[in-house]
Coordinates of C-alpha atoms and ligand atoms in Angstrom, one line a residue:
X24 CA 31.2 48.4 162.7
X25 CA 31.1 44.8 160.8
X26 CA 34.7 43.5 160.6
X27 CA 34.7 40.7 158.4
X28 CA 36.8 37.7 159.9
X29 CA 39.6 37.8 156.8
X30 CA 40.8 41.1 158.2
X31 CA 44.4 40.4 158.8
X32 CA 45.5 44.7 158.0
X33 CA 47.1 45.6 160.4
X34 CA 46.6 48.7 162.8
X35 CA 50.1 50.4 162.0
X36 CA 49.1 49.9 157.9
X37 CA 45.9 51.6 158.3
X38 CA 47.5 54.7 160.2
X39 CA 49.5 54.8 157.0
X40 CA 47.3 54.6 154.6
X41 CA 45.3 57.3 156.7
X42 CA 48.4 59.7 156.5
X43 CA 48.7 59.3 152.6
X44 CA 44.7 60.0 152.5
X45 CA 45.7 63.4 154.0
X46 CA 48.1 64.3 150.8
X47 CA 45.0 64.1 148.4
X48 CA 43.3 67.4 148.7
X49 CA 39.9 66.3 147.2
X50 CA 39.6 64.2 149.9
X51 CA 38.1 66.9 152.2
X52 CA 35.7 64.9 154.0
X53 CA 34.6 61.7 154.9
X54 CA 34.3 61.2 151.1
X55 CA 34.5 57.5 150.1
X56 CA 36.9 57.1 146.7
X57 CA 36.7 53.4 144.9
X58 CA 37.3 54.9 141.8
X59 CA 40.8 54.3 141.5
X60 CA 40.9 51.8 138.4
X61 CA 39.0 54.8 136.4
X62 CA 41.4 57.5 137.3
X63 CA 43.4 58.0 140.8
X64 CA 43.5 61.5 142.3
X65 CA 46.2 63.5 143.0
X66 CA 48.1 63.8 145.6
X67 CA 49.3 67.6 146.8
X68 CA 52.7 66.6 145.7
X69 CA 51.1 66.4 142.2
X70 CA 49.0 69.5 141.5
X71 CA 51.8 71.1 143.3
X72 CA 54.6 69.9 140.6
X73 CA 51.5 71.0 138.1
X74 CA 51.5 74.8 139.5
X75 CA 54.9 75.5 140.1
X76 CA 55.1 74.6 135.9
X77 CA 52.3 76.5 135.0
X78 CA 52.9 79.6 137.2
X79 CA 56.7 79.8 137.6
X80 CA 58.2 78.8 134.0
X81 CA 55.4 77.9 131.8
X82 CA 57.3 77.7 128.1
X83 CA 57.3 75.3 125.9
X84 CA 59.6 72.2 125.7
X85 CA 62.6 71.0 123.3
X86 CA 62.6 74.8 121.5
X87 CA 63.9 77.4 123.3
X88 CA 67.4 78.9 125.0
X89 CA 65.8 81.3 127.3
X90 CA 66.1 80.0 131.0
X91 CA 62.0 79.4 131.2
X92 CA 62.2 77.2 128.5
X93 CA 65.2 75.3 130.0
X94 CA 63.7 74.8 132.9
X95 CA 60.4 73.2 131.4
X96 CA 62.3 71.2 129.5
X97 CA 64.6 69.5 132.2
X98 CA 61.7 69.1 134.3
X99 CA 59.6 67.2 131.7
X100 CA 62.9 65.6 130.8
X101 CA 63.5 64.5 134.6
X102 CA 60.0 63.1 134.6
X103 CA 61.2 60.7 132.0
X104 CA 63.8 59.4 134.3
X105 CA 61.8 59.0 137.0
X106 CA 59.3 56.9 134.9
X107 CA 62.4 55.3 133.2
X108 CA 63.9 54.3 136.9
X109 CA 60.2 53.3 137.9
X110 CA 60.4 50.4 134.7
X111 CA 64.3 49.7 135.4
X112 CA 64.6 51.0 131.6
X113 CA 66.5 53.5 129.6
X114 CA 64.9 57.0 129.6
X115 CA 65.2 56.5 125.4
X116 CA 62.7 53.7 125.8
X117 CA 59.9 55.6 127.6
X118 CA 57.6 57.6 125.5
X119 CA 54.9 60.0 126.6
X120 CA 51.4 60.0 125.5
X121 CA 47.9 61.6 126.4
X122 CA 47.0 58.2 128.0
X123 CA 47.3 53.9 127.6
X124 CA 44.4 53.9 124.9
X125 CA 47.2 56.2 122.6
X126 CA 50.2 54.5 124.2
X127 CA 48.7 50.8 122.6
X128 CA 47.6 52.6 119.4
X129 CA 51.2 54.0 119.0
X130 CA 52.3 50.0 119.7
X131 CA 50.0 48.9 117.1
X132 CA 51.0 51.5 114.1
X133 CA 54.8 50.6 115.5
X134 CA 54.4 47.1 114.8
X135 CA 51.8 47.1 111.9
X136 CA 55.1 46.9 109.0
X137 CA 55.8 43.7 110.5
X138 CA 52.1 42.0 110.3
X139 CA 51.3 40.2 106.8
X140 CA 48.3 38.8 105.0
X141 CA 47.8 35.3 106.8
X142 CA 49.8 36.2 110.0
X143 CA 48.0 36.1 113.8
X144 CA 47.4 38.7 116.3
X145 CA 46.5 37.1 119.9
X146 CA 44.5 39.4 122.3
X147 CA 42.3 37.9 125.2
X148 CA 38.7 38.2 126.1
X149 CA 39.9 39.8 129.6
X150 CA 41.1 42.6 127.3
X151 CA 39.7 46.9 127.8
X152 CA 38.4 47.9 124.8
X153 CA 42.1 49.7 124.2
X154 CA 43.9 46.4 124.2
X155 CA 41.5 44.9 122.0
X156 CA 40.1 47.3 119.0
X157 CA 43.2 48.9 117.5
X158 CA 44.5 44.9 117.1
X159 CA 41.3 43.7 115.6
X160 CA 41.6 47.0 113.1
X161 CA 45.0 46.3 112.3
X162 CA 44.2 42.3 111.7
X163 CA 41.5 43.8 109.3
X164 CA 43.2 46.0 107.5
X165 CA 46.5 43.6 106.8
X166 CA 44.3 40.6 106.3
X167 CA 45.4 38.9 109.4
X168 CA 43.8 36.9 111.8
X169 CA 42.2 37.9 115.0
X170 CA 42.5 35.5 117.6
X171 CA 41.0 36.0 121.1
X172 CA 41.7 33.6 124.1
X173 CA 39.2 32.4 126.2
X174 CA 39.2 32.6 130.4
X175 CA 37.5 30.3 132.4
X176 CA 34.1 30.8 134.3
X177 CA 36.1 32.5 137.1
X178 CA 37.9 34.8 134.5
X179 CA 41.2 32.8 134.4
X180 CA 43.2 33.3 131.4
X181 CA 42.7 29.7 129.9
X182 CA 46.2 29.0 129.1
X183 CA 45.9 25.9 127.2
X184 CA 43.8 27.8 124.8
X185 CA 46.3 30.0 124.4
X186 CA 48.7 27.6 123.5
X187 CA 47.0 25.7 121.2
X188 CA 45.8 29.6 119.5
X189 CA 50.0 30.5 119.8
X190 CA 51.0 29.1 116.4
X191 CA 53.9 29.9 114.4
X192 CA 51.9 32.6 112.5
X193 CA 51.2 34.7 115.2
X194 CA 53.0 37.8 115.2
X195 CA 51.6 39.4 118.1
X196 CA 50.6 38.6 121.4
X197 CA 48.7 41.8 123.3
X198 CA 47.4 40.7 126.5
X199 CA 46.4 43.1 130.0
X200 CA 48.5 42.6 133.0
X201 CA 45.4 42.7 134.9
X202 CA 41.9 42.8 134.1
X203 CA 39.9 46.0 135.1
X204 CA 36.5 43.9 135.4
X205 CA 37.5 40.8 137.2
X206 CA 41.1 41.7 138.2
X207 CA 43.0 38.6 137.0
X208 CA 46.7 38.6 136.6
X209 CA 47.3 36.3 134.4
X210 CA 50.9 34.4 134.1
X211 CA 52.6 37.3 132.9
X212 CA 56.3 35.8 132.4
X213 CA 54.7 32.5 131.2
X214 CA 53.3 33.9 128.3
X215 CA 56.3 36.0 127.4
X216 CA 58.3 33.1 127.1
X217 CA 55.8 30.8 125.2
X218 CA 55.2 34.1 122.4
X219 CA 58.8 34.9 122.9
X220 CA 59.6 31.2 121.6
X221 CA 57.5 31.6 118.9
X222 CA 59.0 35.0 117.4
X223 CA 55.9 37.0 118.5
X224 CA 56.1 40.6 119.6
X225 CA 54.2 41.1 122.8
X226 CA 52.5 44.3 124.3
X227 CA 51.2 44.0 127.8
X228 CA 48.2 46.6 128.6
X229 CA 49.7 48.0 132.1
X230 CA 47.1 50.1 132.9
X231 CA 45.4 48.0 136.2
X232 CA 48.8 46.8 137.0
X233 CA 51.5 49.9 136.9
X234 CA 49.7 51.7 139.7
X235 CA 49.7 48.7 142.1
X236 CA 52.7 46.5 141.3
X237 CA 56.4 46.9 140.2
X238 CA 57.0 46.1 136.6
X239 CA 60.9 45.5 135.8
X240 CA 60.8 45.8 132.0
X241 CA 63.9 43.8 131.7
X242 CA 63.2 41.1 133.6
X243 CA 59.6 41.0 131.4
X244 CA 61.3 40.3 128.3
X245 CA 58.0 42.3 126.6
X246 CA 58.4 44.4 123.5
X247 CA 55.8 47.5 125.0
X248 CA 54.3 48.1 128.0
X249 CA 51.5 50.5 128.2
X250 CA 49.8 52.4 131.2
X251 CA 47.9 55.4 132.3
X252 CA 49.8 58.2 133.7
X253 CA 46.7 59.5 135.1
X254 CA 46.2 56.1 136.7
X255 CA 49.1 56.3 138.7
X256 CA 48.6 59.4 140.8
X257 CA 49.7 61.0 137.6
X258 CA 47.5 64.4 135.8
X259 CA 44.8 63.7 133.5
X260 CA 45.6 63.6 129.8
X261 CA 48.7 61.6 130.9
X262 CA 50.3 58.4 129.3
X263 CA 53.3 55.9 128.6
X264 CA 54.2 53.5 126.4
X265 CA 57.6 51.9 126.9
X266 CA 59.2 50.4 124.1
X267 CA 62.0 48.1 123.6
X268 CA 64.7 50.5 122.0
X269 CA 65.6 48.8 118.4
X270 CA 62.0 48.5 117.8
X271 CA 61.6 52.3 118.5
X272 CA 64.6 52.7 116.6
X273 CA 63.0 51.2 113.6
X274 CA 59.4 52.8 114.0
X275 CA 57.2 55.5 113.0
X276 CA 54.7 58.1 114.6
X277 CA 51.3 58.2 114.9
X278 CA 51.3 62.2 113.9
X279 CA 53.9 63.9 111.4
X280 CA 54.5 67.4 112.2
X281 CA 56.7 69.4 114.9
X282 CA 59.1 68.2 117.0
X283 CA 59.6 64.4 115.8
X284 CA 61.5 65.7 112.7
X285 CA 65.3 66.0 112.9
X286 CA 65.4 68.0 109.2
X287 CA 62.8 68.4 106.8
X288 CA 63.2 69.2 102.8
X289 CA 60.6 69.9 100.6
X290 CA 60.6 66.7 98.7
X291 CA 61.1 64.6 102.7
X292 CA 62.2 64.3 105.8
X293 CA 64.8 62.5 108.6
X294 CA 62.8 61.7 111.6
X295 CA 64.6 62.5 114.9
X296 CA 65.6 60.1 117.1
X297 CA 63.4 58.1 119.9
X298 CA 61.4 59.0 121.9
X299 CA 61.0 62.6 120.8
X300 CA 60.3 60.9 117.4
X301 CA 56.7 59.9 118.9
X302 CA 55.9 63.0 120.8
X303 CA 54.7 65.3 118.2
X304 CA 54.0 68.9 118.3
X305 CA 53.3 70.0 122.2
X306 CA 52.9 67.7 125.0
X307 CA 50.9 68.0 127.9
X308 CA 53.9 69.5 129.6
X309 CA 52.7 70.2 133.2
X310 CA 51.1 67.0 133.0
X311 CA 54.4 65.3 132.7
X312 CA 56.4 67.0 134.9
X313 CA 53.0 66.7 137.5
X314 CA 53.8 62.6 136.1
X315 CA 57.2 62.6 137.1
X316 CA 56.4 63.8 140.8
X317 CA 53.4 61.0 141.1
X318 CA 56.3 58.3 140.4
X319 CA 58.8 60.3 143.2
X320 CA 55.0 59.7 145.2
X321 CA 55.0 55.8 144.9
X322 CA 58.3 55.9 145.3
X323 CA 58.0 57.3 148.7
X324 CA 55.5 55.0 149.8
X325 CA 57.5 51.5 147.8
X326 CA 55.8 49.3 146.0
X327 CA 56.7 46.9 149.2
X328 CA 53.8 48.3 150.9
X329 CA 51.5 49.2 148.3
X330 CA 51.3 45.8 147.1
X331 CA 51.1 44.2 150.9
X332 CA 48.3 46.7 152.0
X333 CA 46.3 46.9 149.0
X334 CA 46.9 42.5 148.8
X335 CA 45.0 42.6 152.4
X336 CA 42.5 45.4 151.6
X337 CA 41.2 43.5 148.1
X338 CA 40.6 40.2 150.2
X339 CA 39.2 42.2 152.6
X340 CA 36.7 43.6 150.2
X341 CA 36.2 39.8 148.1
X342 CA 35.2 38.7 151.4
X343 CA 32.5 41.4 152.7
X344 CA 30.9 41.7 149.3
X345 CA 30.7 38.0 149.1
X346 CA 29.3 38.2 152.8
X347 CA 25.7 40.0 151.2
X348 CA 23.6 38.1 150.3
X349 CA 22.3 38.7 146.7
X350 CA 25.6 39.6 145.5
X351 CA 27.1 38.2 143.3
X352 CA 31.1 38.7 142.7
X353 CA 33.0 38.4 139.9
X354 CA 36.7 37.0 139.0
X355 CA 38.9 34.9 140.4
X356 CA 39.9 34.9 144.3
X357 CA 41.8 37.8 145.7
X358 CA 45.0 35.9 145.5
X359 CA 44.9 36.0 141.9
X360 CA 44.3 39.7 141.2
X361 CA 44.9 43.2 141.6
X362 CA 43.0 45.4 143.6
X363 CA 39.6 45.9 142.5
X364 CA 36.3 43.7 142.7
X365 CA 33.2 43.9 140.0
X366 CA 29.8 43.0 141.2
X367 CA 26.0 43.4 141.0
X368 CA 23.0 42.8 143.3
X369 CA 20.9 40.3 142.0
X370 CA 18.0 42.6 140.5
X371 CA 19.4 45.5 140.6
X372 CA 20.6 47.8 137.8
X373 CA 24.5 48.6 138.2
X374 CA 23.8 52.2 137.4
X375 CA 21.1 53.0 140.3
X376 CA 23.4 51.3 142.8
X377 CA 26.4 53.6 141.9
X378 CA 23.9 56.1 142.0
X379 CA 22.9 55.3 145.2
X380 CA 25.9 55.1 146.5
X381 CA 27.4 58.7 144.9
X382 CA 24.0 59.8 147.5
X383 CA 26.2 57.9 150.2
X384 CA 29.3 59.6 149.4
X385 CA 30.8 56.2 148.2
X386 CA 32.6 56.7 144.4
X387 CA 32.5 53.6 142.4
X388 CA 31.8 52.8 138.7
X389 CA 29.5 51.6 137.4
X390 CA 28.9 49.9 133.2
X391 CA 30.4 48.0 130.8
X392 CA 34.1 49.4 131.8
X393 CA 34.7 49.1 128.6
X394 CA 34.8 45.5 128.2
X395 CA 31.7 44.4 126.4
X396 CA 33.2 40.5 125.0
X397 CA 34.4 40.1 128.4
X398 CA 30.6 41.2 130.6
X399 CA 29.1 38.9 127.5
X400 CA 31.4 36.0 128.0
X401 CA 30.7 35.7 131.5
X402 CA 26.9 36.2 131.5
X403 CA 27.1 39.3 133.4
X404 CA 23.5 40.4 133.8
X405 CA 22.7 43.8 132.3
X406 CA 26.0 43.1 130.5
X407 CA 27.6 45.7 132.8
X408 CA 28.6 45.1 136.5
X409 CA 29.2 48.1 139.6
X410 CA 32.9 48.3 140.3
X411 CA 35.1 49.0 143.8
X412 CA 38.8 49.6 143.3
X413 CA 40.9 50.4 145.8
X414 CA 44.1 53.1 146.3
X415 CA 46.6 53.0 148.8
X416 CA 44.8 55.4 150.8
X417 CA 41.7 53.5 151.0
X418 CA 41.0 51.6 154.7
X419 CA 39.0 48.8 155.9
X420 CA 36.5 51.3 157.1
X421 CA 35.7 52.4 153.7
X422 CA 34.7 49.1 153.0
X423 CA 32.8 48.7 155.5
X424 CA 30.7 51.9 154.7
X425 CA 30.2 50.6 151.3
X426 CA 28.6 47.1 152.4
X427 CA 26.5 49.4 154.7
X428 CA 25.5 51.1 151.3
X429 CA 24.9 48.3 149.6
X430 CA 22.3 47.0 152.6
X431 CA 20.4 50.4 152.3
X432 CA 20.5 49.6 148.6
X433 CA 18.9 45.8 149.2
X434 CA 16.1 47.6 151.7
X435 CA 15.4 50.2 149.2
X436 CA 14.8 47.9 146.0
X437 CA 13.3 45.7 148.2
X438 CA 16.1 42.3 147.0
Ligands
LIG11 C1 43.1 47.6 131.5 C2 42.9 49.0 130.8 N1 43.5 49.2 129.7 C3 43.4 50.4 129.1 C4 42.7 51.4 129.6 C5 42.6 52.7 128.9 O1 43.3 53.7 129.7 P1 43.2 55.3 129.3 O2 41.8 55.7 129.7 O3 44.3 55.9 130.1 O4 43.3 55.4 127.8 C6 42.1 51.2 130.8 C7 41.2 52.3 131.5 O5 40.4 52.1 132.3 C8 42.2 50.0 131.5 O6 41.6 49.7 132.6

């Protein structure tokens, strides 16, 4: 087996990591899963949570006296303060939605009473789609301006552009915590401070970073934070957005109907108070509670060690991919980002080598990942790269077996 000289994991953190793989039951074989940044499976812990809800007490939530109904409501209430704990926030700020995507279009409705004809709204060019459309819609709508930063060839956040684009107009500042092409974190509390010192709201797009790094939302300073449930060892259809309180306070829904209403009269209505205000009608109720026992999940592992592994698995994987020749990597150096690498091999669509390497057993993705400004801006070829990202139960043999893969893929296309 090739063992790249960067290796520095450790023996005892791989026999960890090997023990986590065993609590994901759809890892029955010697499949390989770098598919993590799309959605993360689910440990037993989680389907389990899941099933007890929809076998053992399956009711709806916030409506009923009978005991089922209690039950599913203090579990999907519980969930909320385990993801409330996971933030260091109030369990009034954390609001439940189908996924990030809804959890930043929820941000942007909040906020969209505050933006003016002539004001600015700052994204990046790192941004997913989701951090970057339901901005630019707003801007067009209100008649403000929509104002994109630039990174640099390696995909760093080019800060003095944002500083000279950070003028006193601007009244929001939406930026990712980490990019899910190249992986940059860019200087999150830096560019809190400088919007923060200009009056702008900011929204940071959690959904690369939640999973794989501890986020104190106090500490931040942020106005929302967004992520993916279902990103986070969480079910599918699961979401947060975490708001800072007086802005809930002051906001409105996305949807009118059931449950955010406190009284309703033929001629209005009082809306109830945050955050059932933004959960309306039925939520994915096993979802949440099968949420609230992914965070107990992390929680059991600590972020201490998912962030030290996964640090050394990412270089790990910068440095073999960079080792083959023909491919070409992009994004900064693993020091500066979370855990996932994009790439292509010189000449060869991104789509056949995913495809080649599903026939391998290796899971990666493989497009535009939903960050067409950002493949343009970097001259990605194809405008769409292949992409490895990497969960806590991934080892150093599994990247090995994918730059095995990606060999066969060379001899095959002949590159
Ligand atoms: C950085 C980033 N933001 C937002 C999203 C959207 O997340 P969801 O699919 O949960 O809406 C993704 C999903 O890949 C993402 O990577």
């Amino acid at each position: 087996m090739r063992r790249n000289r960067s290796m520095d994991v450790l023996v005892e953190e791989i026999a960890i990591a090997n023990n986590i793989r065993k609590e994901f039951p759809s890892l029955r074989g010697d499949e390989i899963y770098l598919d993590s940044g799309a959605t993360s499976l689910k440990p037993r812990k989680v389907i389990e949570a899941v099933r007890r809800y929809e076998e053992e007490f399956p009711a709806n939530v916030h409506r009923s006296a009978y005991p089922w109904a209690e039950k599913a409501t203090d579990e999907y209430e519980n969930a909320r303060k385990n993801v409330a704990k996971l933030l260091n926030s109030k369990k009034e700020e954390i609001v439940f939605t189908k996924n990030c995507t809804e959890a930043i279009n929820l941000a942007a409705f909040i906020l969209s009473k505050y933006v003016n004809r002539g004001d600015r709204i700052i994204v990046s060019i790192l941004e997913h789609h989701a951090n970057f459309l339901p901005w630019m819609r707003l801007c067009n709508r209100k008649g403000a301006e929509f104002t994109v930063v630039d990174v640099d060839e390696e995909g760093f956040l080019d800060m003095d552009d944002f500083q000279r684009k950070l003028t006193k107009n601007t009244k929001i500042v939406a930026i990712t915590m980490a990019s899910n092409v190249v992986g940059t974190v860019p200087p999150i509390k830096d560019i809190v401070k400088l919007a923060k010192d200009k009056g702008a709201f900011v929204v940071l797009d959690g959904a690369q970073y939640v999973p794989h790094h501890r986020v104190n939302v106090g500490s931040l300073g942020a106005d929302f934070i967004a992520f993916s449930g279902h990103k986070l060892f969480g079910p599918s259809g699961t979401g947060v957005l975490w708001g800072r309180k007086d802005i809930l306070d002051e906001g409105e829904p996305l949807l009118l109907g059931g449950s955010m209403i406190k009284e309703v009269y033929i001629d209005g209505f009082e809306m109830a108070d945050p955050p059932t205000r933004y959960e309306t009608g039925t939520p994915n109720i096993g979802g949440i509670i099968g949420l609230g026992a992914a965070v107990e999940f992390v929680e059991s592992i600590g972020y201490d060690f998912i962030e030290r592994y996964e640090k050394k698995l990412v270089r790990y994987l910068y440095d073999s991919l960079k080792s083959v020749e023909g491919v070409e990597v992009y994004g900064p150096p693993p020091e500066h980002r979370t855990s996932l690498v994009a790439f292509n091999i010189r000449g060869v669509h991104p789509h056949d080598v995913a495809w080649y390497l599903g026939l391998e057993g290796i899971m990666v993705r493989s497009g535009g990942h939903c960050a067409h400004p950002l493949h343009r801006r970097l001259s990605i070829p194809f405008n769409q790269s292949v992409r490895a990202s990497l969960s806590v139960f991934n080892t150093p043999e599994d990247i090995d077996r994918l730059i095995d893969a990606l060999y066969k893929v060379k001899r095959s296309f002949k590159v």
